[in-house]
Short mmCIF file of C-alpha atoms and ligand atoms in Angstrom, two decimals:
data_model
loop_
_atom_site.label_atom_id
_atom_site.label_comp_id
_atom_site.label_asym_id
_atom_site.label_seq_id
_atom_site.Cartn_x
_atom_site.Cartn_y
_atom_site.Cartn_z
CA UNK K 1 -128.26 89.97 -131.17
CA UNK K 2 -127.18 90.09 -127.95
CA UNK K 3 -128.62 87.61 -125.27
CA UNK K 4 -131.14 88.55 -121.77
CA UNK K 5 -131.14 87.07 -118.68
CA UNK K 6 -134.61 84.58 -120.01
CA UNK K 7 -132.41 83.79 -123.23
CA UNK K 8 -129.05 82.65 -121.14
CA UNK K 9 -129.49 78.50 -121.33
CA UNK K 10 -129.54 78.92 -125.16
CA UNK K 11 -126.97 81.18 -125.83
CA UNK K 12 -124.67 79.27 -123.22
CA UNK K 13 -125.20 75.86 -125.03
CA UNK K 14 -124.16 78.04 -128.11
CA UNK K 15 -121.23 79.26 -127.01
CA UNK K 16 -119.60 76.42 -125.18
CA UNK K 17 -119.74 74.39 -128.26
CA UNK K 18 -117.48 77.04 -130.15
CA UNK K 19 -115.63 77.70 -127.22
CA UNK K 20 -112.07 76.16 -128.77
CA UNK K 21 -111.14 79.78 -130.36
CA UNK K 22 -112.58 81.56 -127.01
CA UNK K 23 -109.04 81.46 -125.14
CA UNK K 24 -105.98 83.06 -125.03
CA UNK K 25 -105.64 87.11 -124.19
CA UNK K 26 -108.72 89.47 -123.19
CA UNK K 27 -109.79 92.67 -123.19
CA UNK K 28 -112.44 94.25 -121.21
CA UNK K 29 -113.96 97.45 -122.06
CA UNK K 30 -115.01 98.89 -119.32
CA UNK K 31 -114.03 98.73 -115.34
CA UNK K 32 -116.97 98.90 -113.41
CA UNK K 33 -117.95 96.04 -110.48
CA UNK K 34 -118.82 94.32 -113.76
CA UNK K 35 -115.66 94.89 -115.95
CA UNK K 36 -113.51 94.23 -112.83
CA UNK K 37 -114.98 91.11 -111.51
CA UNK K 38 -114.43 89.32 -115.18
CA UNK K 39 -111.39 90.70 -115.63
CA UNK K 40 -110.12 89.57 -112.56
CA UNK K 41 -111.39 85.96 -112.85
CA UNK K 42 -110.20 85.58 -116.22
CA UNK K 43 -106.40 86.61 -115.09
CA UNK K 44 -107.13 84.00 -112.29
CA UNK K 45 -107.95 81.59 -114.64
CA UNK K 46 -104.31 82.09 -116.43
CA UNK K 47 -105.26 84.80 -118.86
CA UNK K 48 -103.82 87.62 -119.94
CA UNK K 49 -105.67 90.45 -119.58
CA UNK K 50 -106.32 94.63 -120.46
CA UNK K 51 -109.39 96.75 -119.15
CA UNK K 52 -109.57 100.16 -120.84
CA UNK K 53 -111.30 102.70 -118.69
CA UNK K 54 -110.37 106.21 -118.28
CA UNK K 55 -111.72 106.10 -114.92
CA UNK K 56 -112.16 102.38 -113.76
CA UNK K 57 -114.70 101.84 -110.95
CA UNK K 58 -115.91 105.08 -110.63
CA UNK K 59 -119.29 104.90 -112.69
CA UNK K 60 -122.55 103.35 -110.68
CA UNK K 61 -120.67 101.08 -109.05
CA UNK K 62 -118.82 103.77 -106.92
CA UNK K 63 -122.28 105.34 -106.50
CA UNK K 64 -124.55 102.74 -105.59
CA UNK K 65 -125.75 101.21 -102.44
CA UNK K 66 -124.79 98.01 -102.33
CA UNK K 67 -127.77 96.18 -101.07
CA UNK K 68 -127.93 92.25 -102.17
CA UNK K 69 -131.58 92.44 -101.86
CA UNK K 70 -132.91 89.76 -104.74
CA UNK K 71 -135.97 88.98 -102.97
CA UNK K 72 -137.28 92.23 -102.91
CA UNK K 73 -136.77 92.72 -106.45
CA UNK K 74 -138.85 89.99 -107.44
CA UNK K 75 -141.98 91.74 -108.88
CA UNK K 76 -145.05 90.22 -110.48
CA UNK K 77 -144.43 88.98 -113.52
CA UNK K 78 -140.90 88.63 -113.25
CA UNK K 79 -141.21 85.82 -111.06
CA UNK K 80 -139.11 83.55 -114.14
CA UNK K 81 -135.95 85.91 -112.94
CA UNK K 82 -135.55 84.86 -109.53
CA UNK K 83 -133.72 81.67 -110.06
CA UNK K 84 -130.79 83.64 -111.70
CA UNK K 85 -131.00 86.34 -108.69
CA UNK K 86 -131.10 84.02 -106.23
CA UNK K 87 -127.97 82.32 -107.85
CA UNK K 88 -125.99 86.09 -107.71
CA UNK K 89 -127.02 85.75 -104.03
CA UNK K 90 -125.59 82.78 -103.48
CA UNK K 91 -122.63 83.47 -105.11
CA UNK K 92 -121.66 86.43 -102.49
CA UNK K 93 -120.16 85.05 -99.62
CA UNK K 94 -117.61 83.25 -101.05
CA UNK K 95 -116.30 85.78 -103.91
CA UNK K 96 -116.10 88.30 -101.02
CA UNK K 97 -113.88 86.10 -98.95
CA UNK K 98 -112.17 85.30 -101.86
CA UNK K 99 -111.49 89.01 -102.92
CA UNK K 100 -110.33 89.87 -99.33
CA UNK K 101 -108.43 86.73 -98.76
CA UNK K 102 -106.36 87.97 -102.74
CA UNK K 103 -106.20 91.80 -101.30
CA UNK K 104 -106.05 91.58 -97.65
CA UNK K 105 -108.94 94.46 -98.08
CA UNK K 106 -111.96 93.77 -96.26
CA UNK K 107 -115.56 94.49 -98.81
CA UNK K 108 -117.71 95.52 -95.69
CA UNK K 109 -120.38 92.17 -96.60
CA UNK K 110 -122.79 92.37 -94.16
CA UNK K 111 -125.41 89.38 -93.27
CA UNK K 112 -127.90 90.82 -91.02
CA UNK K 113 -130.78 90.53 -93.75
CA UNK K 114 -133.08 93.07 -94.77
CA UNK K 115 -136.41 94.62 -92.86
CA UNK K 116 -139.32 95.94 -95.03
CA UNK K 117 -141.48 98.15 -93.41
CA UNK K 118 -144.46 99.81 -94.30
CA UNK K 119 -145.41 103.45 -93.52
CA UNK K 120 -148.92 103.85 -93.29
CA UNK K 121 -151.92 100.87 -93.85
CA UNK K 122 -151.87 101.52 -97.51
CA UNK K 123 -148.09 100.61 -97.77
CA UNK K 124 -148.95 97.97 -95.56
CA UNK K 125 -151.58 96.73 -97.91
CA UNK K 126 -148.90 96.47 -100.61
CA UNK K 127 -145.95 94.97 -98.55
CA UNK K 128 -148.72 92.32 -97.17
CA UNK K 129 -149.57 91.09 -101.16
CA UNK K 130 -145.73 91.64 -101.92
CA UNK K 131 -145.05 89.25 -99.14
CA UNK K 132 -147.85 86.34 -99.96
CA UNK K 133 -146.41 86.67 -103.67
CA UNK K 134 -142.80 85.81 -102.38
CA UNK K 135 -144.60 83.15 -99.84
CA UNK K 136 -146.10 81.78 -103.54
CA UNK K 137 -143.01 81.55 -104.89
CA UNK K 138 -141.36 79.48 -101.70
CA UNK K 139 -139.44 82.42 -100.45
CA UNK K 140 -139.45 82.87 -97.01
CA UNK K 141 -140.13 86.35 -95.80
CA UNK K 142 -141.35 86.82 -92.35
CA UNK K 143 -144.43 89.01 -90.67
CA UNK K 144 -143.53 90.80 -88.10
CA UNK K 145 -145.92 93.42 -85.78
CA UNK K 146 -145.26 96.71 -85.27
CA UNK K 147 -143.55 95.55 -81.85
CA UNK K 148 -141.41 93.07 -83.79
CA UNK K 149 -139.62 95.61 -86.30
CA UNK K 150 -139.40 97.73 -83.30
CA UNK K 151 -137.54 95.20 -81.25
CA UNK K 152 -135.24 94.21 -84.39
CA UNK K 153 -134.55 97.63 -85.23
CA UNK K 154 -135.33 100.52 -82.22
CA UNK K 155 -135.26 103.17 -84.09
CA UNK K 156 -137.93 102.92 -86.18
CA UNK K 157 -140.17 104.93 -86.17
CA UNK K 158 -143.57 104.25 -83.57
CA UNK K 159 -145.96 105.20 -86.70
CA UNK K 160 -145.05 102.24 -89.15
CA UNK K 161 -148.08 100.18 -89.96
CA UNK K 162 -145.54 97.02 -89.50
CA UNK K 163 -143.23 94.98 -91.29
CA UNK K 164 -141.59 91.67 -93.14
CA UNK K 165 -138.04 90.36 -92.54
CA UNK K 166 -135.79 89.01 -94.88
CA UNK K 167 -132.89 86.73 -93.53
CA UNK K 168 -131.34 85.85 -96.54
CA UNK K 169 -130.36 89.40 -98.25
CA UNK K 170 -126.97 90.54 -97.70
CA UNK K 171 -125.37 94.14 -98.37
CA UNK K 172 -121.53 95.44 -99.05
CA UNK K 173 -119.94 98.90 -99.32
CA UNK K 174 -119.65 98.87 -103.04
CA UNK K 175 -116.90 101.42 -103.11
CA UNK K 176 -114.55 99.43 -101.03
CA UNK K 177 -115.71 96.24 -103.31
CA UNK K 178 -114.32 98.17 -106.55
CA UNK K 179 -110.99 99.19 -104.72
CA UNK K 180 -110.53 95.78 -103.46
CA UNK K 181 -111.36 94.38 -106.98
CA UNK K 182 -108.32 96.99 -108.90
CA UNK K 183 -106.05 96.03 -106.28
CA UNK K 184 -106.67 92.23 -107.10
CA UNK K 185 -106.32 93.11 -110.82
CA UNK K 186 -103.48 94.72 -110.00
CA UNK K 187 -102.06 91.60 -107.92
CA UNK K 188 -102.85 89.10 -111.23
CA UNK K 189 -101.27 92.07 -113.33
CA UNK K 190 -103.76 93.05 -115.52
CA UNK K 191 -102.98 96.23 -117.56
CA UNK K 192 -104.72 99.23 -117.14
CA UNK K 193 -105.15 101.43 -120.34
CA UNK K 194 -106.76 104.95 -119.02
CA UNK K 195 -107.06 106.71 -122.49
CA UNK K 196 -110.19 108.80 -122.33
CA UNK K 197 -113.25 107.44 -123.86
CA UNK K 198 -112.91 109.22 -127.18
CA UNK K 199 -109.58 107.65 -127.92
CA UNK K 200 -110.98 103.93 -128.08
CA UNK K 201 -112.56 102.27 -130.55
CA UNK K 202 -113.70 98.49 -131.02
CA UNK K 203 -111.75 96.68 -134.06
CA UNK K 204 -114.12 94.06 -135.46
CA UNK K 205 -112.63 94.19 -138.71
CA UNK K 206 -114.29 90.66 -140.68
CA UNK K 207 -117.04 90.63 -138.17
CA UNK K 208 -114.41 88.95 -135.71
CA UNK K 209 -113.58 91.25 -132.34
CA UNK K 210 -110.15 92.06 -132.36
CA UNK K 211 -108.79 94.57 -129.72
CA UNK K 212 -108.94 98.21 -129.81
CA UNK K 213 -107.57 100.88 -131.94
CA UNK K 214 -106.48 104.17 -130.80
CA UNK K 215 -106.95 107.54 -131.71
CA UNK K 216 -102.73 107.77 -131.65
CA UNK K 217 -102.56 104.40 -133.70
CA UNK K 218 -101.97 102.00 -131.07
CA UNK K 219 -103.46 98.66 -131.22
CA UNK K 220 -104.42 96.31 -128.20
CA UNK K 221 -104.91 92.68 -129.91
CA UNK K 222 -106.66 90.40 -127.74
CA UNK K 223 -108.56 86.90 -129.21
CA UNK K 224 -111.85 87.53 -127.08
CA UNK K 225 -112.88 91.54 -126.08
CA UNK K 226 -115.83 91.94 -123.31
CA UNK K 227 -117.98 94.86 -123.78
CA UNK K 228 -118.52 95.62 -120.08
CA UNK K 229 -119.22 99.33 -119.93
CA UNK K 230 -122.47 99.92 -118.27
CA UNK K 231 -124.55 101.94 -119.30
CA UNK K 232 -122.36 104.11 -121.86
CA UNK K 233 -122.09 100.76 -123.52
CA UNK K 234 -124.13 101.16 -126.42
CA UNK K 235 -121.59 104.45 -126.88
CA UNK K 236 -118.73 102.59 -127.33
CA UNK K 237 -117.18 103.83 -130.66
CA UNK K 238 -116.78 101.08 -134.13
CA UNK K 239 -119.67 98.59 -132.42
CA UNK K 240 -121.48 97.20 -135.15
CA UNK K 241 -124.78 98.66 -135.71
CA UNK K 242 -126.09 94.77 -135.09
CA UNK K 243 -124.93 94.51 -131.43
CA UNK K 244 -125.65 97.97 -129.82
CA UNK K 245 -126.97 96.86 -126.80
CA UNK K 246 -130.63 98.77 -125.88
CA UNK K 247 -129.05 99.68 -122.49
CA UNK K 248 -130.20 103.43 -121.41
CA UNK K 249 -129.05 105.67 -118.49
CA UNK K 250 -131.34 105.86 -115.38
CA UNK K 251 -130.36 108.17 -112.92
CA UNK K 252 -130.25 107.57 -109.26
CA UNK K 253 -130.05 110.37 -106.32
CA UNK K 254 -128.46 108.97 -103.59
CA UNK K 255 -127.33 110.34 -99.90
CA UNK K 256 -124.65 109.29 -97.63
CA UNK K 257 -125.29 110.48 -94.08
CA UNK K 258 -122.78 109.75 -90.87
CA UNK K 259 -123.29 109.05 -87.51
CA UNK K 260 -122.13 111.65 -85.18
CA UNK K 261 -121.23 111.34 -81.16
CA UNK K 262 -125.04 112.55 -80.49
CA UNK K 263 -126.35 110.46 -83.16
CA UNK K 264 -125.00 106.67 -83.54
CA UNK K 265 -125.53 104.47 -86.42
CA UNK K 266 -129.48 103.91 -85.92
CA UNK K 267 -130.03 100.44 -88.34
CA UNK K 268 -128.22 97.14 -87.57
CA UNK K 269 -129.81 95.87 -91.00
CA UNK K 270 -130.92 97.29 -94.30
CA UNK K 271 -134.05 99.04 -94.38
CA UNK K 272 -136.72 99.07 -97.32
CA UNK K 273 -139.45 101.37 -96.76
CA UNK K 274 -142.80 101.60 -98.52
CA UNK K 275 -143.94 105.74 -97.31
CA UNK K 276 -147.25 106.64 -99.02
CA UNK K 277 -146.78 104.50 -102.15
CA UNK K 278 -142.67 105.82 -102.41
CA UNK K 279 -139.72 103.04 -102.06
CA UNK K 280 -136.40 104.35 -100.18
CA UNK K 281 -133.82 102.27 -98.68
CA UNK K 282 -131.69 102.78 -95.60
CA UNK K 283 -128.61 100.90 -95.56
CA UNK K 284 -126.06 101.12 -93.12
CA UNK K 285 -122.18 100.50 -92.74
CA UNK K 286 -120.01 99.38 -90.06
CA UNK K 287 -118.01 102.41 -90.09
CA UNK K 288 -121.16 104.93 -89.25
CA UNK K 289 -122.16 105.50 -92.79
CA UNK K 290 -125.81 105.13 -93.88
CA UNK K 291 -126.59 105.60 -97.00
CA UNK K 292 -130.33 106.45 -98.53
CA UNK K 293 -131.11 106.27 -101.69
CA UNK K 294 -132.32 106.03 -104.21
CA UNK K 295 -134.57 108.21 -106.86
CA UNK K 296 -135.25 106.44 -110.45
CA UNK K 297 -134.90 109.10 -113.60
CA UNK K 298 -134.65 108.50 -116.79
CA UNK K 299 -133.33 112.38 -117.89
CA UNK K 300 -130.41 111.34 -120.30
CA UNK K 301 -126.65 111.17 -119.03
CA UNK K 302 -127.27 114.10 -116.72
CA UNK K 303 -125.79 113.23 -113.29
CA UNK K 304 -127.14 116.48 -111.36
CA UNK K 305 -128.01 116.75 -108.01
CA UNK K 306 -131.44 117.77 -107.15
CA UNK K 307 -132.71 119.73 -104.44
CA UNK K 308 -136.26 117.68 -105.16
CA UNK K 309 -134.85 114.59 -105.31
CA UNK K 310 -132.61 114.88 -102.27
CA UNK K 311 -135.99 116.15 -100.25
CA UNK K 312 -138.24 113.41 -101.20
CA UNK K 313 -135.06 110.23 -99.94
CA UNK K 314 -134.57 112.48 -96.67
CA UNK K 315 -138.70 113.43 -96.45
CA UNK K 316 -139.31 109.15 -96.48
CA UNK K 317 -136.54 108.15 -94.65
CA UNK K 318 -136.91 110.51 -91.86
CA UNK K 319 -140.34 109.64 -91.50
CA UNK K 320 -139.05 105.84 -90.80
CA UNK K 321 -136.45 106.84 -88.68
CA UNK K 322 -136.63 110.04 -87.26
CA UNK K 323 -133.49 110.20 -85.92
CA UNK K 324 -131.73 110.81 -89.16
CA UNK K 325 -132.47 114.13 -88.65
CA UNK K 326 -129.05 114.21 -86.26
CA UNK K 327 -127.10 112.80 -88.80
CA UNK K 328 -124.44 114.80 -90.79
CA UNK K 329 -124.48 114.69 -94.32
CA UNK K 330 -121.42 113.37 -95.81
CA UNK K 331 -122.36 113.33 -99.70
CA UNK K 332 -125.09 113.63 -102.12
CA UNK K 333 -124.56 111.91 -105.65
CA UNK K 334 -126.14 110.75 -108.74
CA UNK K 335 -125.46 107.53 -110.83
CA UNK K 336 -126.23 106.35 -114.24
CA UNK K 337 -127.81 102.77 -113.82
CA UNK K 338 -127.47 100.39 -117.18
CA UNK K 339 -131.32 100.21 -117.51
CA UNK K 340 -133.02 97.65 -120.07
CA UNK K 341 -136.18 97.81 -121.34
CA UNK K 342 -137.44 94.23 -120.12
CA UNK K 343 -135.20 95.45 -116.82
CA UNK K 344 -133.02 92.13 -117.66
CA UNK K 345 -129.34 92.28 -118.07
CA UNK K 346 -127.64 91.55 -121.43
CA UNK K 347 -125.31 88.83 -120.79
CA UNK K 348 -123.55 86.85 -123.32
CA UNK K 349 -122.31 86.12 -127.00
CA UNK K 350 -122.97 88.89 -129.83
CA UNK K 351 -123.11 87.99 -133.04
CA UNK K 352 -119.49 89.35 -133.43
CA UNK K 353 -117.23 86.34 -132.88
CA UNK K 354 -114.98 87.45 -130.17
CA UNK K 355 -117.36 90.23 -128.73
CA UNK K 356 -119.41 89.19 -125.11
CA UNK K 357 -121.01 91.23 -123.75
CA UNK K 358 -121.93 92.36 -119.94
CA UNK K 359 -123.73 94.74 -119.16
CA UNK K 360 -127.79 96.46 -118.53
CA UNK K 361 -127.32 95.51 -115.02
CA UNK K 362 -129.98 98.16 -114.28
CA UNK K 363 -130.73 98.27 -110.08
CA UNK K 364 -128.99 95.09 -109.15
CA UNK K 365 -125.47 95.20 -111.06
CA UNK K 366 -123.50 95.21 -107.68
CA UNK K 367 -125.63 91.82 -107.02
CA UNK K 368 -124.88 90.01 -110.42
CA UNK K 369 -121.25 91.46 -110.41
CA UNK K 370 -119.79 87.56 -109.05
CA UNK K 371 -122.17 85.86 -111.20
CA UNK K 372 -122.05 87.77 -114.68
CA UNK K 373 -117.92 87.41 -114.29
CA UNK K 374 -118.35 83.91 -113.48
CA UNK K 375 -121.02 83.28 -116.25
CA UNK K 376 -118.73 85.42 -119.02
CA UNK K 377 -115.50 83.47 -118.04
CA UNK K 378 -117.50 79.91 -118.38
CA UNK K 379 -117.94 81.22 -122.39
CA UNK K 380 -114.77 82.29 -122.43
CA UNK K 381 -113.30 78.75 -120.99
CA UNK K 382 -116.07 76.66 -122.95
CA UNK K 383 -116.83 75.53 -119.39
CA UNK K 384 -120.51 74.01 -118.27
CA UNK K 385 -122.21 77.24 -117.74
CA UNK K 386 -122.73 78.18 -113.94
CA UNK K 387 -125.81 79.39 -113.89
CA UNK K 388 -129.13 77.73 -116.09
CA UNK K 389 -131.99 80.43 -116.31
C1 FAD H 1 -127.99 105.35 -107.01
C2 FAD H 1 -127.73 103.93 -107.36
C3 FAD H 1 -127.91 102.94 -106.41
C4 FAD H 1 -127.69 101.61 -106.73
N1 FAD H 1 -127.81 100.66 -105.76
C5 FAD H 1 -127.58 99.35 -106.04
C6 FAD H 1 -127.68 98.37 -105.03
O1 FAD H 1 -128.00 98.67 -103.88
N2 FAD H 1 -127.44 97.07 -105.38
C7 FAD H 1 -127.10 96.71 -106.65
O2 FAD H 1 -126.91 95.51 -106.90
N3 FAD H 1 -126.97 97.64 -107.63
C8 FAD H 1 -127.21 98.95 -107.35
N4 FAD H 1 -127.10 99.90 -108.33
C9 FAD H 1 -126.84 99.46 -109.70
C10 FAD H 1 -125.36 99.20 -109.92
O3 FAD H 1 -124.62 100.28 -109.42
C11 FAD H 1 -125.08 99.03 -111.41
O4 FAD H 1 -125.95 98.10 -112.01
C12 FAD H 1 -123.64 98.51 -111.59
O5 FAD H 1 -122.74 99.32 -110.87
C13 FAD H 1 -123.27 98.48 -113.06
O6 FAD H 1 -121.91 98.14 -113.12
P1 FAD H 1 -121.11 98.29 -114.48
O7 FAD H 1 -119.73 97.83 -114.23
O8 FAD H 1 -121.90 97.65 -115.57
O9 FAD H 1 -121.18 99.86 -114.79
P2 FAD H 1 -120.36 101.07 -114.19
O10 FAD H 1 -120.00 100.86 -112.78
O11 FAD H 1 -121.13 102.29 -114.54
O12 FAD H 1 -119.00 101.03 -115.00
C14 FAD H 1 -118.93 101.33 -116.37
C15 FAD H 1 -117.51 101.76 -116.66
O13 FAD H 1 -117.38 101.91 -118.08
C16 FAD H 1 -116.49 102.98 -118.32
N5 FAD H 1 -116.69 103.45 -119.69
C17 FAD H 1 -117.71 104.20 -120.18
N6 FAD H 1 -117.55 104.38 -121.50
C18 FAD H 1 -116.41 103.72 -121.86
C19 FAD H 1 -115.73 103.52 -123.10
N7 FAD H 1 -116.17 104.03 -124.25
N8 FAD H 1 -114.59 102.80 -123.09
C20 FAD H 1 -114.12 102.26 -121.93
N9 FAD H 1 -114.73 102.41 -120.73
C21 FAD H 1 -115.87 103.13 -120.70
C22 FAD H 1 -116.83 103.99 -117.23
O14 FAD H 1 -115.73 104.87 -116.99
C23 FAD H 1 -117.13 103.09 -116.05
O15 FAD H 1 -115.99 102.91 -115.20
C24 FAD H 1 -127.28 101.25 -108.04
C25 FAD H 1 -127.06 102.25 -108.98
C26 FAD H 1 -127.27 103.57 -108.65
C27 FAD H 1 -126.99 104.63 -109.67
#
């Protein structure tokens, strides 16, 4: 079966000790932050490489938000996660200068940390335990008054009930991550096969992974394949029965707004608001955008906008920051998040020689995009794994 997150030390010992046939030419199926990231560091590693993708980087990763928040999504009882999150973390700031120094295309990484705030004293009852749980778990998260989270950020709202920051988190526009990350593909010339989704199917003829047969008859060979496409992965036509991943679609809502001559940017850092028991985040880009999102559905592959779901992210945020109000609106989207049911990503061998797999990213798959291609390319390369969960 495929591997989680909690299961990664043992199926990385496995791996690197049959890691002799793991070399030569790869395919990735699938382009999003994930596909793209592993594809790109296995053609830096010497590789040859395909991704099939009718439509590469334009699944969540085009939608999402791009906050590199791991701290905040440390929950109780998932406190045996945070090593590996805190490892995707620290793996940003160096692939991002390494992806702009490649493209010449800046990824919009921004380090001015997160602020949680809570709306009224109930919220504030929940950030307060949320906080002493990270404090329990040696991660520093600071208190800060009402006065405080006004100072940091002056347009919050006067009504919060107060506030934590976090230094550490990081964001990056996610969109121009994915076009910097096909332009560095491009660069190490890896091949782009665009058939549509229906055309490609998964040769693992003698249990061994061995390309990708078309509907027309073509074949791409390659010695190691990556299943890397998100949450339509366990769609993926000739996958063995064995190693369908138990990755579902959960829909996010999500709204872009843009600052306007009357109405400047009004967040320096990314915003995480608790409003009467509801989460939304504010996070905002150097070039005016702020984006606000995000709903969590789990209503098939439908993508739909929702007039409901687009009032309840404008209802919370505006109650933070008022101001939004003044803000145009430059898009409203949905995305289809690689949800789990543990919530841990599926990272790793199958049971398929030949087939990894990458993918049930769920919420954070724009954080673990560095880490997941580094950990996939350290089976591919039989190299000491990077990261030991
Ligand atoms: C609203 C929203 C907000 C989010 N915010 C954040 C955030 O702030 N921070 C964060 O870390 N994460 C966030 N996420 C989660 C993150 O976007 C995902 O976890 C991540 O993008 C998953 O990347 P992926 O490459 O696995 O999937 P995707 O980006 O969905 O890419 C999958 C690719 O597979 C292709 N594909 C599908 N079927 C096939 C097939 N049969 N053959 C070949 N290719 C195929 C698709 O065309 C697509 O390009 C958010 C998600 C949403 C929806």
């Amino acid at each position: 079966m495929p591997t989680v997150w909690g299961q990664l030390r043992r199926t990385l010992i496995d791996v690197s000790t049959n890691a002799g046939s793991a070399s030569s030419d790869l395919l990735v199926v699938g382009g999003g932050a994930i596909g793209l990231a592993i594809a790109w560091e296995a053609a830096r590693n010497g590789r040859s490489v395909r991704i099939c993708d009718p439509d590469p980087g334009h699944g969540a990763s085009w939608v999402a938000a791009g906050m590199l928040a791991p701290i905040n999504e440390a929950h109780f009882g998932e406190d045996d996660r945070l090593p590996v999150a805190l490892a995707a973390l620290n793996s940003w700031k160096s692939f991002a200068a390494e992806v702009t120094q490649a493209t010449g295309q800046p990824i919009g990484l921004r380090e001015e940390g997160s602020i949680v705030v809570a709306y009224d004293t109930d919220d504030r009852v929940a950030t307060d335990r949320m906080r002493l749980f990270h404090a329990s778990l040696g991660l520093t998260a600071t208190e800060l008054t009402i006065a405080e989270c006004r100072k940091l950020e002056p347009w919050l709202s006067p009504d919060i009930a107060g506030g934590t920051l976090v230094e550490g988190d990081l964001s990056v526009n996610n969109r121009a991550l994915v076009e910097a990350l096909l332009r560095a593909n491009e660069l190490c010339g890896v091949e782009f096969d665009r058939r549509h989704v229906s055309a490609i199917q998964l040769d693992t003829t003698g249990a061994r992974a061995r390309g990708v047969i078309f509907d027309d008859g073509d074949h791409a060979n390659a010695d190691v394949v990556v299943l890397a496409a998100g949450t339509w992965s366990a769609l993926v036509q000739g996958l063995p029965a064995q190693v369908v991943p138990p990755v579902h679609p959960r829909k996010g809502q999500i709204l872009r707004l843009r600052a306007t001559a009357e109405q400047p940017q009004p967040l320096t850092r990314s915003l995480i608001a608790l409003v009467q028991g509801s989460n939304v985040y504010l996070v905002p880009r150097s070039n005016g955008e702020l984006v606000i999102g995000a709903t969590q559905e789990d209503r098939g592959f439908h993508t739909s906008v929702t007039a409901g779901g687009i009032w309840e992210l404008l209802r919370d945020a505006r109650l933070v920051i008022p101001a939004i109000g003044e803000m145009e609106i430059g898009e409203m989207a949905a995305g289809l998040r690689p949800a789990t049911p543990d919530n841990a990503a599926i990272v790793g061998r199958t049971e398929i020689d030949g087939l990894l797999i990458a993918t049930g990213h769920g919420r954070n798959g724009i954080l673990f995009t560095p880490l997941t291609a580094q950990i996939i390319n350290d089976l591919i390369e039989g190299r000491a794994p990077i990261a030991q969960a």
